[in-house]
Tab-separated table of C-alpha atoms in Angstrom:
chain	number	residue	atom	x	y	z
A	1	UNK	CA	29.298	-8.435	-17.014
A	2	UNK	CA	30.435	-5.623	-16.110
A	3	UNK	CA	29.535	-4.863	-12.173
A	4	UNK	CA	27.143	-1.972	-10.577
A	5	UNK	CA	29.204	-0.640	-7.962
A	6	UNK	CA	27.495	0.087	-4.410
A	7	UNK	CA	27.368	2.344	-1.422
A	8	UNK	CA	24.820	1.035	1.547
A	9	UNK	CA	25.411	3.993	4.352
A	10	UNK	CA	24.104	2.059	7.583
A	11	UNK	CA	24.483	-0.648	10.079
A	12	UNK	CA	21.405	-0.842	11.784
A	13	UNK	CA	18.934	-4.103	11.211
A	14	UNK	CA	17.923	-3.388	7.774
A	15	UNK	CA	21.602	-1.628	5.996
A	16	UNK	CA	22.702	-5.314	6.334
A	17	UNK	CA	18.831	-7.220	4.764
A	18	UNK	CA	20.122	-4.413	1.942
A	19	UNK	CA	23.228	-6.014	1.605
A	20	UNK	CA	22.459	-9.400	1.074
A	21	UNK	CA	19.548	-9.041	-1.234
A	22	UNK	CA	21.502	-7.593	-3.266
A	23	UNK	CA	24.847	-9.955	-2.969
A	24	UNK	CA	21.842	-11.983	-5.025
A	25	UNK	CA	21.948	-10.208	-7.747
A	26	UNK	CA	24.446	-10.731	-10.149
A	27	UNK	CA	24.762	-7.188	-11.995
A	28	UNK	CA	25.888	-5.961	-8.549
A	29	UNK	CA	28.599	-5.412	-6.166
A	30	UNK	CA	28.420	-3.779	-3.198
A	31	UNK	CA	31.219	-2.546	-3.153
A	32	UNK	CA	31.358	-0.278	0.153
A	33	UNK	CA	30.528	0.643	3.350
A	34	UNK	CA	29.355	3.829	5.517
A	35	UNK	CA	29.444	4.684	8.594
A	36	UNK	CA	29.431	7.899	11.184
A	37	UNK	CA	32.928	6.972	11.787
A	38	UNK	CA	35.679	5.852	9.934
A	39	UNK	CA	36.699	2.941	12.337
A	40	UNK	CA	32.562	1.469	13.047
A	41	UNK	CA	32.813	1.758	9.267
A	42	UNK	CA	36.234	-0.017	9.115
A	43	UNK	CA	34.746	-2.619	12.010
A	44	UNK	CA	31.205	-3.319	9.859
A	45	UNK	CA	32.549	-3.273	6.432
A	46	UNK	CA	34.954	-5.964	7.340
A	47	UNK	CA	32.125	-7.954	10.006
A	48	UNK	CA	30.339	-8.140	6.085
A	49	UNK	CA	33.017	-8.868	3.726
A	50	UNK	CA	33.027	-5.417	2.759
A	51	UNK	CA	36.686	-4.460	0.026
A	52	UNK	CA	36.278	-0.376	1.255
A	53	UNK	CA	35.206	2.091	3.939
A	54	UNK	CA	34.421	5.082	4.233
A	55	UNK	CA	31.921	8.469	6.088
A	56	UNK	CA	29.313	9.757	4.185
A	57	UNK	CA	31.159	12.136	2.403
A	58	UNK	CA	34.453	9.770	1.448
A	59	UNK	CA	31.509	7.772	0.022
A	60	UNK	CA	29.915	9.880	-2.004
A	61	UNK	CA	33.581	10.924	-3.454
A	62	UNK	CA	34.886	7.687	-4.466
A	63	UNK	CA	32.987	7.809	-8.648
A	64	UNK	CA	33.427	4.531	-9.092
A	65	UNK	CA	30.406	4.157	-7.129
A	66	UNK	CA	27.328	4.571	-9.018
A	67	UNK	CA	24.282	3.781	-6.234
A	68	UNK	CA	24.131	4.796	-2.556
A	69	UNK	CA	21.264	2.839	-0.198
A	70	UNK	CA	20.686	5.276	2.478
A	71	UNK	CA	19.605	2.286	5.594
A	72	UNK	CA	20.456	5.053	7.706
A	73	UNK	CA	18.039	7.078	11.238
A	74	UNK	CA	14.820	9.005	8.628
A	75	UNK	CA	15.838	11.589	9.807
A	76	UNK	CA	19.410	11.322	8.052
A	77	UNK	CA	17.136	10.376	5.521
A	78	UNK	CA	16.578	13.977	3.024
A	79	UNK	CA	20.931	15.422	3.633
A	80	UNK	CA	21.782	12.066	3.067
A	81	UNK	CA	19.917	11.669	-0.400
A	82	UNK	CA	19.745	14.720	-1.745
A	83	UNK	CA	24.044	14.663	-1.793
A	84	UNK	CA	23.950	11.652	-2.726
A	85	UNK	CA	21.976	13.001	-6.019
A	86	UNK	CA	24.200	15.776	-6.094
A	87	UNK	CA	27.278	13.745	-6.465
A	88	UNK	CA	25.739	11.910	-9.237
A	89	UNK	CA	24.541	9.204	-7.685
A	90	UNK	CA	21.244	6.873	-8.182
A	91	UNK	CA	20.060	6.469	-4.597
A	92	UNK	CA	16.974	3.764	-3.281
A	93	UNK	CA	16.168	5.678	0.305
A	94	UNK	CA	14.693	3.507	3.906
A	95	UNK	CA	11.454	5.062	4.357
A	96	UNK	CA	10.830	7.666	5.674
A	97	UNK	CA	11.680	9.692	2.225
A	98	UNK	CA	12.817	13.680	5.368
A	99	UNK	CA	10.998	13.982	8.224
A	100	UNK	CA	7.544	16.580	6.535
A	101	UNK	CA	6.424	17.213	3.243
A	102	UNK	CA	8.765	20.166	2.158
A	103	UNK	CA	11.414	17.633	2.305
A	104	UNK	CA	10.120	14.982	0.940
A	105	UNK	CA	9.284	17.643	-2.753
A	106	UNK	CA	11.825	19.000	-3.351
A	107	UNK	CA	13.760	15.551	-2.905
A	108	UNK	CA	10.985	14.639	-5.740
A	109	UNK	CA	12.206	17.160	-8.029
A	110	UNK	CA	15.701	17.591	-7.463
A	111	UNK	CA	15.623	13.055	-8.676
A	112	UNK	CA	13.460	14.531	-11.391
A	113	UNK	CA	15.960	17.249	-12.857
A	114	UNK	CA	18.555	15.122	-12.389
A	115	UNK	CA	16.827	11.845	-14.198
A	116	UNK	CA	19.148	9.474	-11.994
A	117	UNK	CA	16.520	6.388	-10.522
A	118	UNK	CA	15.220	6.798	-7.200
A	119	UNK	CA	13.288	4.484	-4.904
A	120	UNK	CA	12.052	4.195	-1.436
A	121	UNK	CA	12.292	0.712	-0.181
A	122	UNK	CA	8.339	-0.657	0.077
A	123	UNK	CA	9.983	-4.047	-0.408
A	124	UNK	CA	6.385	-5.264	0.688
A	125	UNK	CA	5.004	-4.849	-2.740
A	126	UNK	CA	7.486	-7.552	-3.418
A	127	UNK	CA	5.617	-10.375	-1.571
A	128	UNK	CA	4.508	-12.268	-5.329
A	129	UNK	CA	0.966	-12.704	-3.681
A	130	UNK	CA	1.447	-9.562	-2.933
A	131	UNK	CA	1.907	-8.935	-7.019
A	132	UNK	CA	-0.614	-11.002	-7.470
A	133	UNK	CA	-3.997	-9.457	-5.286
A	134	UNK	CA	-2.931	-6.261	-7.624
A	135	UNK	CA	-2.843	-8.451	-11.204
A	136	UNK	CA	-6.268	-9.530	-10.560
A	137	UNK	CA	-8.025	-6.624	-9.390
A	138	UNK	CA	-6.102	-5.067	-12.698
A	139	UNK	CA	-7.945	-8.101	-14.812
A	140	UNK	CA	-11.363	-7.399	-12.365
A	141	UNK	CA	-11.632	-10.980	-10.266
A	142	UNK	CA	-12.102	-8.988	-7.503
A	143	UNK	CA	-14.896	-5.914	-8.671
A	144	UNK	CA	-15.260	-3.256	-7.067
A	145	UNK	CA	-13.798	-2.843	-4.011
A	146	UNK	CA	-15.761	-2.166	-0.948
A	147	UNK	CA	-13.491	-2.412	1.773
A	148	UNK	CA	-10.620	-2.127	3.212
A	149	UNK	CA	-8.707	-3.931	6.303
A	150	UNK	CA	-5.229	-3.723	7.408
A	151	UNK	CA	-3.732	-4.273	10.204
A	152	UNK	CA	0.272	-4.363	10.923
A	153	UNK	CA	0.795	-5.534	14.286
A	154	UNK	CA	4.934	-5.822	16.273
A	155	UNK	CA	5.907	-6.897	19.635
A	156	UNK	CA	9.279	-5.449	19.587
A	157	UNK	CA	8.454	-2.371	21.638
A	158	UNK	CA	6.601	-4.044	24.223
A	159	UNK	CA	8.235	-4.023	27.963
A	160	UNK	CA	8.506	-0.456	29.050
A	161	UNK	CA	12.261	-2.001	28.471
A	162	UNK	CA	13.006	-1.914	25.003
A	163	UNK	CA	13.837	0.687	23.676
A	164	UNK	CA	15.645	2.547	20.060
A	165	UNK	CA	16.616	5.422	18.874
A	166	UNK	CA	12.859	5.274	16.641
A	167	UNK	CA	11.049	6.508	20.180
A	168	UNK	CA	13.165	9.599	20.109
A	169	UNK	CA	11.132	12.053	18.143
A	170	UNK	CA	14.236	13.756	16.876
A	171	UNK	CA	16.048	10.955	15.372
A	172	UNK	CA	12.186	9.280	14.175
A	173	UNK	CA	9.784	12.357	13.278
A	174	UNK	CA	6.353	13.145	15.731
A	175	UNK	CA	4.763	9.590	14.667
A	176	UNK	CA	6.738	6.088	15.535
A	177	UNK	CA	4.129	3.063	15.317
A	178	UNK	CA	1.982	4.327	12.563
A	179	UNK	CA	5.106	6.128	9.517
A	180	UNK	CA	7.148	2.692	10.970
A	181	UNK	CA	4.996	0.147	10.042
A	182	UNK	CA	1.569	2.188	9.061
A	183	UNK	CA	3.681	3.248	6.054
A	184	UNK	CA	4.309	0.439	5.123
A	185	UNK	CA	0.558	-0.569	5.517
A	186	UNK	CA	-0.231	2.259	3.592
A	187	UNK	CA	1.340	1.905	0.129
A	188	UNK	CA	0.486	-2.210	-0.346
A	189	UNK	CA	-3.091	-0.932	0.069
A	190	UNK	CA	-2.955	2.520	-2.217
A	191	UNK	CA	-0.833	-0.361	-4.702
A	192	UNK	CA	-2.874	-3.877	-4.731
A	193	UNK	CA	-6.453	-1.799	-4.548
A	194	UNK	CA	-5.628	0.905	-7.154
A	195	UNK	CA	-7.592	3.477	-4.826
A	196	UNK	CA	-5.953	6.721	-3.326
A	197	UNK	CA	-7.307	7.747	0.275
A	198	UNK	CA	-9.015	10.752	0.712
A	199	UNK	CA	-9.698	11.229	4.241
A	200	UNK	CA	-8.066	9.999	7.016
A	201	UNK	CA	-9.326	9.760	11.601
A	202	UNK	CA	-6.845	9.002	13.552
A	203	UNK	CA	-7.139	7.615	17.479
A	204	UNK	CA	-3.203	7.189	18.681
A	205	UNK	CA	-2.590	5.490	22.078
A	206	UNK	CA	0.706	5.712	24.177
A	207	UNK	CA	0.923	2.972	26.769
A	208	UNK	CA	4.304	3.209	28.044
A	209	UNK	CA	4.024	6.925	28.946
A	210	UNK	CA	7.506	6.581	30.050
A	211	UNK	CA	9.494	4.085	29.301
A	212	UNK	CA	13.834	2.966	30.429
A	213	UNK	CA	16.778	4.407	27.721
A	214	UNK	CA	19.625	1.954	28.185
A	215	UNK	CA	23.136	4.035	29.113
A	216	UNK	CA	24.736	1.308	26.644
A	217	UNK	CA	24.500	1.070	23.125
A	218	UNK	CA	21.562	-1.874	21.988
A	219	UNK	CA	20.864	-2.228	18.478
A	220	UNK	CA	17.240	-3.394	17.086
A	221	UNK	CA	15.950	-6.488	17.466
A	222	UNK	CA	19.036	-7.553	19.677
A	223	UNK	CA	17.672	-8.713	22.837
A	224	UNK	CA	20.457	-8.348	24.967
A	225	UNK	CA	19.555	-8.743	28.130
A	226	UNK	CA	21.006	-4.825	30.712
A	227	UNK	CA	20.303	-4.387	34.179
A	228	UNK	CA	17.808	-1.887	36.361
A	229	UNK	CA	21.276	0.326	36.566
A	230	UNK	CA	21.800	0.843	32.731
A	231	UNK	CA	18.498	2.695	31.929
A	232	UNK	CA	17.065	6.505	32.792
A	233	UNK	CA	13.267	7.007	32.232
A	234	UNK	CA	12.387	8.672	29.796
A	235	UNK	CA	8.837	10.215	28.692
A	236	UNK	CA	7.445	9.039	24.996
A	237	UNK	CA	5.913	11.939	23.426
A	238	UNK	CA	5.116	8.869	20.000
A	239	UNK	CA	1.936	6.174	19.822
A	240	UNK	CA	2.691	2.332	19.794
A	241	UNK	CA	-0.668	1.652	18.765
A	242	UNK	CA	-2.842	3.426	16.014
A	243	UNK	CA	-6.044	3.147	14.904
A	244	UNK	CA	-7.022	5.115	11.606
A	245	UNK	CA	-10.426	5.468	9.726
A	246	UNK	CA	-9.907	6.076	5.579
A	247	UNK	CA	-12.540	6.912	3.438
A	248	UNK	CA	-11.302	6.365	-0.509
A	249	UNK	CA	-11.844	7.744	-3.594
A	250	UNK	CA	-14.098	5.157	-4.913
A	251	UNK	CA	-16.432	6.474	-2.154
A	252	UNK	CA	-16.187	2.859	0.095
A	253	UNK	CA	-14.362	2.835	3.048
A	254	UNK	CA	-11.947	1.102	5.216
A	255	UNK	CA	-9.780	0.798	8.561
A	256	UNK	CA	-6.361	0.022	10.120
A	257	UNK	CA	-4.394	-0.649	13.082
A	258	UNK	CA	-1.301	-0.274	13.524
A	259	UNK	CA	0.260	-1.542	17.006
A	260	UNK	CA	3.912	-2.389	18.195
A	261	UNK	CA	3.108	-4.255	21.694
A	262	UNK	CA	1.499	-7.126	20.864
A	263	UNK	CA	2.123	-9.548	22.475
A	264	UNK	CA	3.452	-12.217	20.451
A	265	UNK	CA	3.160	-10.396	16.513
A	266	UNK	CA	6.628	-10.081	15.592
A	267	UNK	CA	6.170	-8.834	12.484
A	268	UNK	CA	2.610	-9.271	10.805
A	269	UNK	CA	0.633	-7.136	8.520
A	270	UNK	CA	-2.828	-8.692	7.661
A	271	UNK	CA	-4.611	-7.126	4.701
A	272	UNK	CA	-8.605	-8.009	3.971
A	273	UNK	CA	-9.685	-6.376	1.195
A	274	UNK	CA	-13.574	-7.665	0.830
A	275	UNK	CA	-15.030	-7.167	-3.275
A	276	UNK	CA	-17.954	-7.184	-5.442
A	277	UNK	CA	-17.061	-10.411	-7.068
A	278	UNK	CA	-14.838	-11.759	-4.620
A	279	UNK	CA	-12.308	-11.181	-0.708
A	280	UNK	CA	-8.919	-11.447	-0.025
A	281	UNK	CA	-6.806	-12.409	2.427
A	282	UNK	CA	-2.975	-12.396	2.881
A	283	UNK	CA	-0.773	-12.160	6.695
A	284	UNK	CA	2.499	-11.390	5.556
A	285	UNK	CA	3.768	-13.906	8.716
A	286	UNK	CA	1.943	-16.746	5.772
A	287	UNK	CA	3.365	-14.719	2.000
A	288	UNK	CA	3.419	-18.063	0.703
A	289	UNK	CA	-0.571	-18.808	0.976
A	290	UNK	CA	-3.765	-16.802	-0.618
A	291	UNK	CA	-7.388	-16.987	0.521
A	292	UNK	CA	-9.427	-16.387	-1.576
A	293	UNK	CA	-13.427	-15.664	-0.374
A	294	UNK	CA	-16.899	-16.009	-2.772
A	295	UNK	CA	-20.692	-16.099	-1.536
A	296	UNK	CA	-21.942	-17.910	-4.112
A	297	UNK	CA	-19.830	-22.001	-4.053
A	298	UNK	CA	-16.546	-22.863	-2.602
A	299	UNK	CA	-13.724	-20.591	-0.630
A	300	UNK	CA	-10.512	-21.060	-2.203
A	301	UNK	CA	-6.659	-21.079	-1.190
A	302	UNK	CA	-4.072	-19.740	-3.623
A	303	UNK	CA	-0.447	-20.839	-2.271
A	304	UNK	CA	2.663	-18.966	-4.481
A	305	UNK	CA	3.085	-20.748	-7.275
A	306	UNK	CA	4.029	-19.434	-11.050
A	307	UNK	CA	2.342	-22.370	-12.336
A	308	UNK	CA	-1.540	-21.382	-11.513
A	309	UNK	CA	-0.435	-17.061	-11.022
A	310	UNK	CA	-1.181	-14.973	-13.724
A	311	UNK	CA	2.328	-13.883	-15.560
A	312	UNK	CA	2.012	-9.790	-14.720
A	313	UNK	CA	3.652	-11.935	-10.828
A	314	UNK	CA	5.782	-13.909	-12.171
A	315	UNK	CA	8.331	-11.843	-13.111
A	316	UNK	CA	8.958	-11.359	-8.430
A	317	UNK	CA	9.017	-15.155	-7.966
A	318	UNK	CA	12.552	-17.370	-8.452
A	319	UNK	CA	11.375	-20.858	-7.194
A	320	UNK	CA	8.424	-23.365	-8.014
A	321	UNK	CA	5.674	-23.508	-6.079
A	322	UNK	CA	6.275	-25.051	-2.890
A	323	UNK	CA	9.681	-23.084	-2.192
A	324	UNK	CA	8.990	-21.080	-0.149
A	325	UNK	CA	9.405	-17.567	-0.636
A	326	UNK	CA	9.485	-14.409	2.951
A	327	UNK	CA	10.741	-11.168	3.724
A	328	UNK	CA	15.277	-11.542	2.123
A	329	UNK	CA	13.183	-12.570	-1.322
A	330	UNK	CA	11.098	-8.511	-1.224
A	331	UNK	CA	14.154	-6.496	-1.666
A	332	UNK	CA	16.453	-8.545	-3.924
A	333	UNK	CA	12.874	-8.230	-6.236
A	334	UNK	CA	12.788	-4.881	-5.333
A	335	UNK	CA	16.083	-4.667	-6.332
A	336	UNK	CA	16.123	-6.436	-9.647
A	337	UNK	CA	13.979	-4.468	-10.750
A	338	UNK	CA	15.543	-1.376	-9.983
A	339	UNK	CA	19.755	-2.306	-10.968
A	340	UNK	CA	17.357	-2.619	-14.034
A	341	UNK	CA	16.482	0.843	-14.206
A	342	UNK	CA	20.488	1.664	-13.108
A	343	UNK	CA	21.775	-0.243	-16.145
A	344	UNK	CA	19.497	1.502	-18.620
A	345	UNK	CA	21.307	4.956	-16.914
A	346	UNK	CA	17.877	6.432	-15.941
A	347	UNK	CA	14.647	6.001	-14.490
A	348	UNK	CA	11.970	4.859	-16.226
A	349	UNK	CA	8.758	7.551	-17.390
A	350	UNK	CA	6.207	4.258	-15.414
A	351	UNK	CA	8.684	2.609	-12.758
A	352	UNK	CA	7.696	-0.449	-12.002
A	353	UNK	CA	9.360	-0.123	-7.595
A	354	UNK	CA	8.113	2.504	-5.016
A	355	UNK	CA	9.993	5.360	-6.397
A	356	UNK	CA	10.496	8.671	-3.972
A	357	UNK	CA	6.704	10.142	-5.307
A	358	UNK	CA	5.843	7.038	-3.631
A	359	UNK	CA	7.711	8.014	0.278
A	360	UNK	CA	6.388	11.850	-0.281
A	361	UNK	CA	2.979	9.852	-0.943
A	362	UNK	CA	3.124	8.184	1.554
A	363	UNK	CA	4.006	10.577	3.725
A	364	UNK	CA	1.884	12.822	2.851
A	365	UNK	CA	-0.386	10.082	4.148
A	366	UNK	CA	1.389	9.831	7.982
A	367	UNK	CA	0.914	13.234	8.836
A	368	UNK	CA	-2.609	13.546	7.871
A	369	UNK	CA	-2.887	10.411	9.827
A	370	UNK	CA	-1.065	12.402	12.730
A	371	UNK	CA	-3.046	16.254	12.713
A	372	UNK	CA	-6.045	13.708	11.641
A	373	UNK	CA	-5.242	12.051	15.939
A	374	UNK	CA	-4.033	15.358	16.530
A	375	UNK	CA	-7.612	17.275	16.030
A	376	UNK	CA	-9.192	14.477	16.412
A	377	UNK	CA	-11.564	14.836	13.214
A	378	UNK	CA	-11.504	14.170	9.981
A	379	UNK	CA	-8.450	16.006	7.827
A	380	UNK	CA	-8.603	15.388	4.081
A	381	UNK	CA	-5.896	14.385	2.612
């Protein structure tokens, strides 16, 4: 088997997560790593067991590298994705796809013209029970969607001493909690329900209006301890917490809450989707169990077990029931579908994986949510 050679750009939290998932695919080789300087690239490549290291421009010149994973801070996604496509590389980009809709639209058009495989890392779709809920809805088990309640809660920015580049709008954009984790939530809700969000009403809150920025580099989730003299006070203009009311194209409603200051919630996405036949409830911190609510008769608990699930959901399951699968498996399952397309050499007509067009869609919703918060009123999507 001739392996597809991949270059990964960026080595923060998510870059190594991509690398670990890619290494679990038999037809893929993580051949090269890229960082901002040649020295840092070499250091990171050595630590991750990757033979070749480059700066970004050097990476794009490597003819044997077929695919590029963009795992850098948000402000680089557009320029690096564009350059990679123009260099003839397939591109898998972290979300958000770009910093604004104009950039995202350009990338969607460029990708379509190129015919190259393009994907955005909305990996949370690939929890097996998320796929199962979608298939159950498609087969009519849920019925008409009456309402949606969603939340995505974290505590990694709980203290005013917690700091990361995502707090800086020039690197991350004008929205933080909504753009960072709310985008995953909005994507998976539309993916499962099949509904489109047509209007939003948002209200943001910045809990820590001033934070203490470390004067030394601290990586995401590293938990490094610094002394008081190692910090500088900086004003914060992006949201720690957000509530959003939603209107859907079937005439019904929903609500989401997103927070990065909820103590004890490390990375919890919860969904409750009420339909005319049943209610589905699911929690990403206990991803192998799904609650099914019934008006007449017993409620049910479905464990992630391929023998109990629809065949259309089994494709994203690798292990039998009782052998739990979690966050690292979502990227593996997504990349497996993406690299089937790359092996075929072009973007499928109807991709099963999230594409640049999906990235544009979520950026559109996030921008409308941001606009709604500024106006303190309803905004159509």
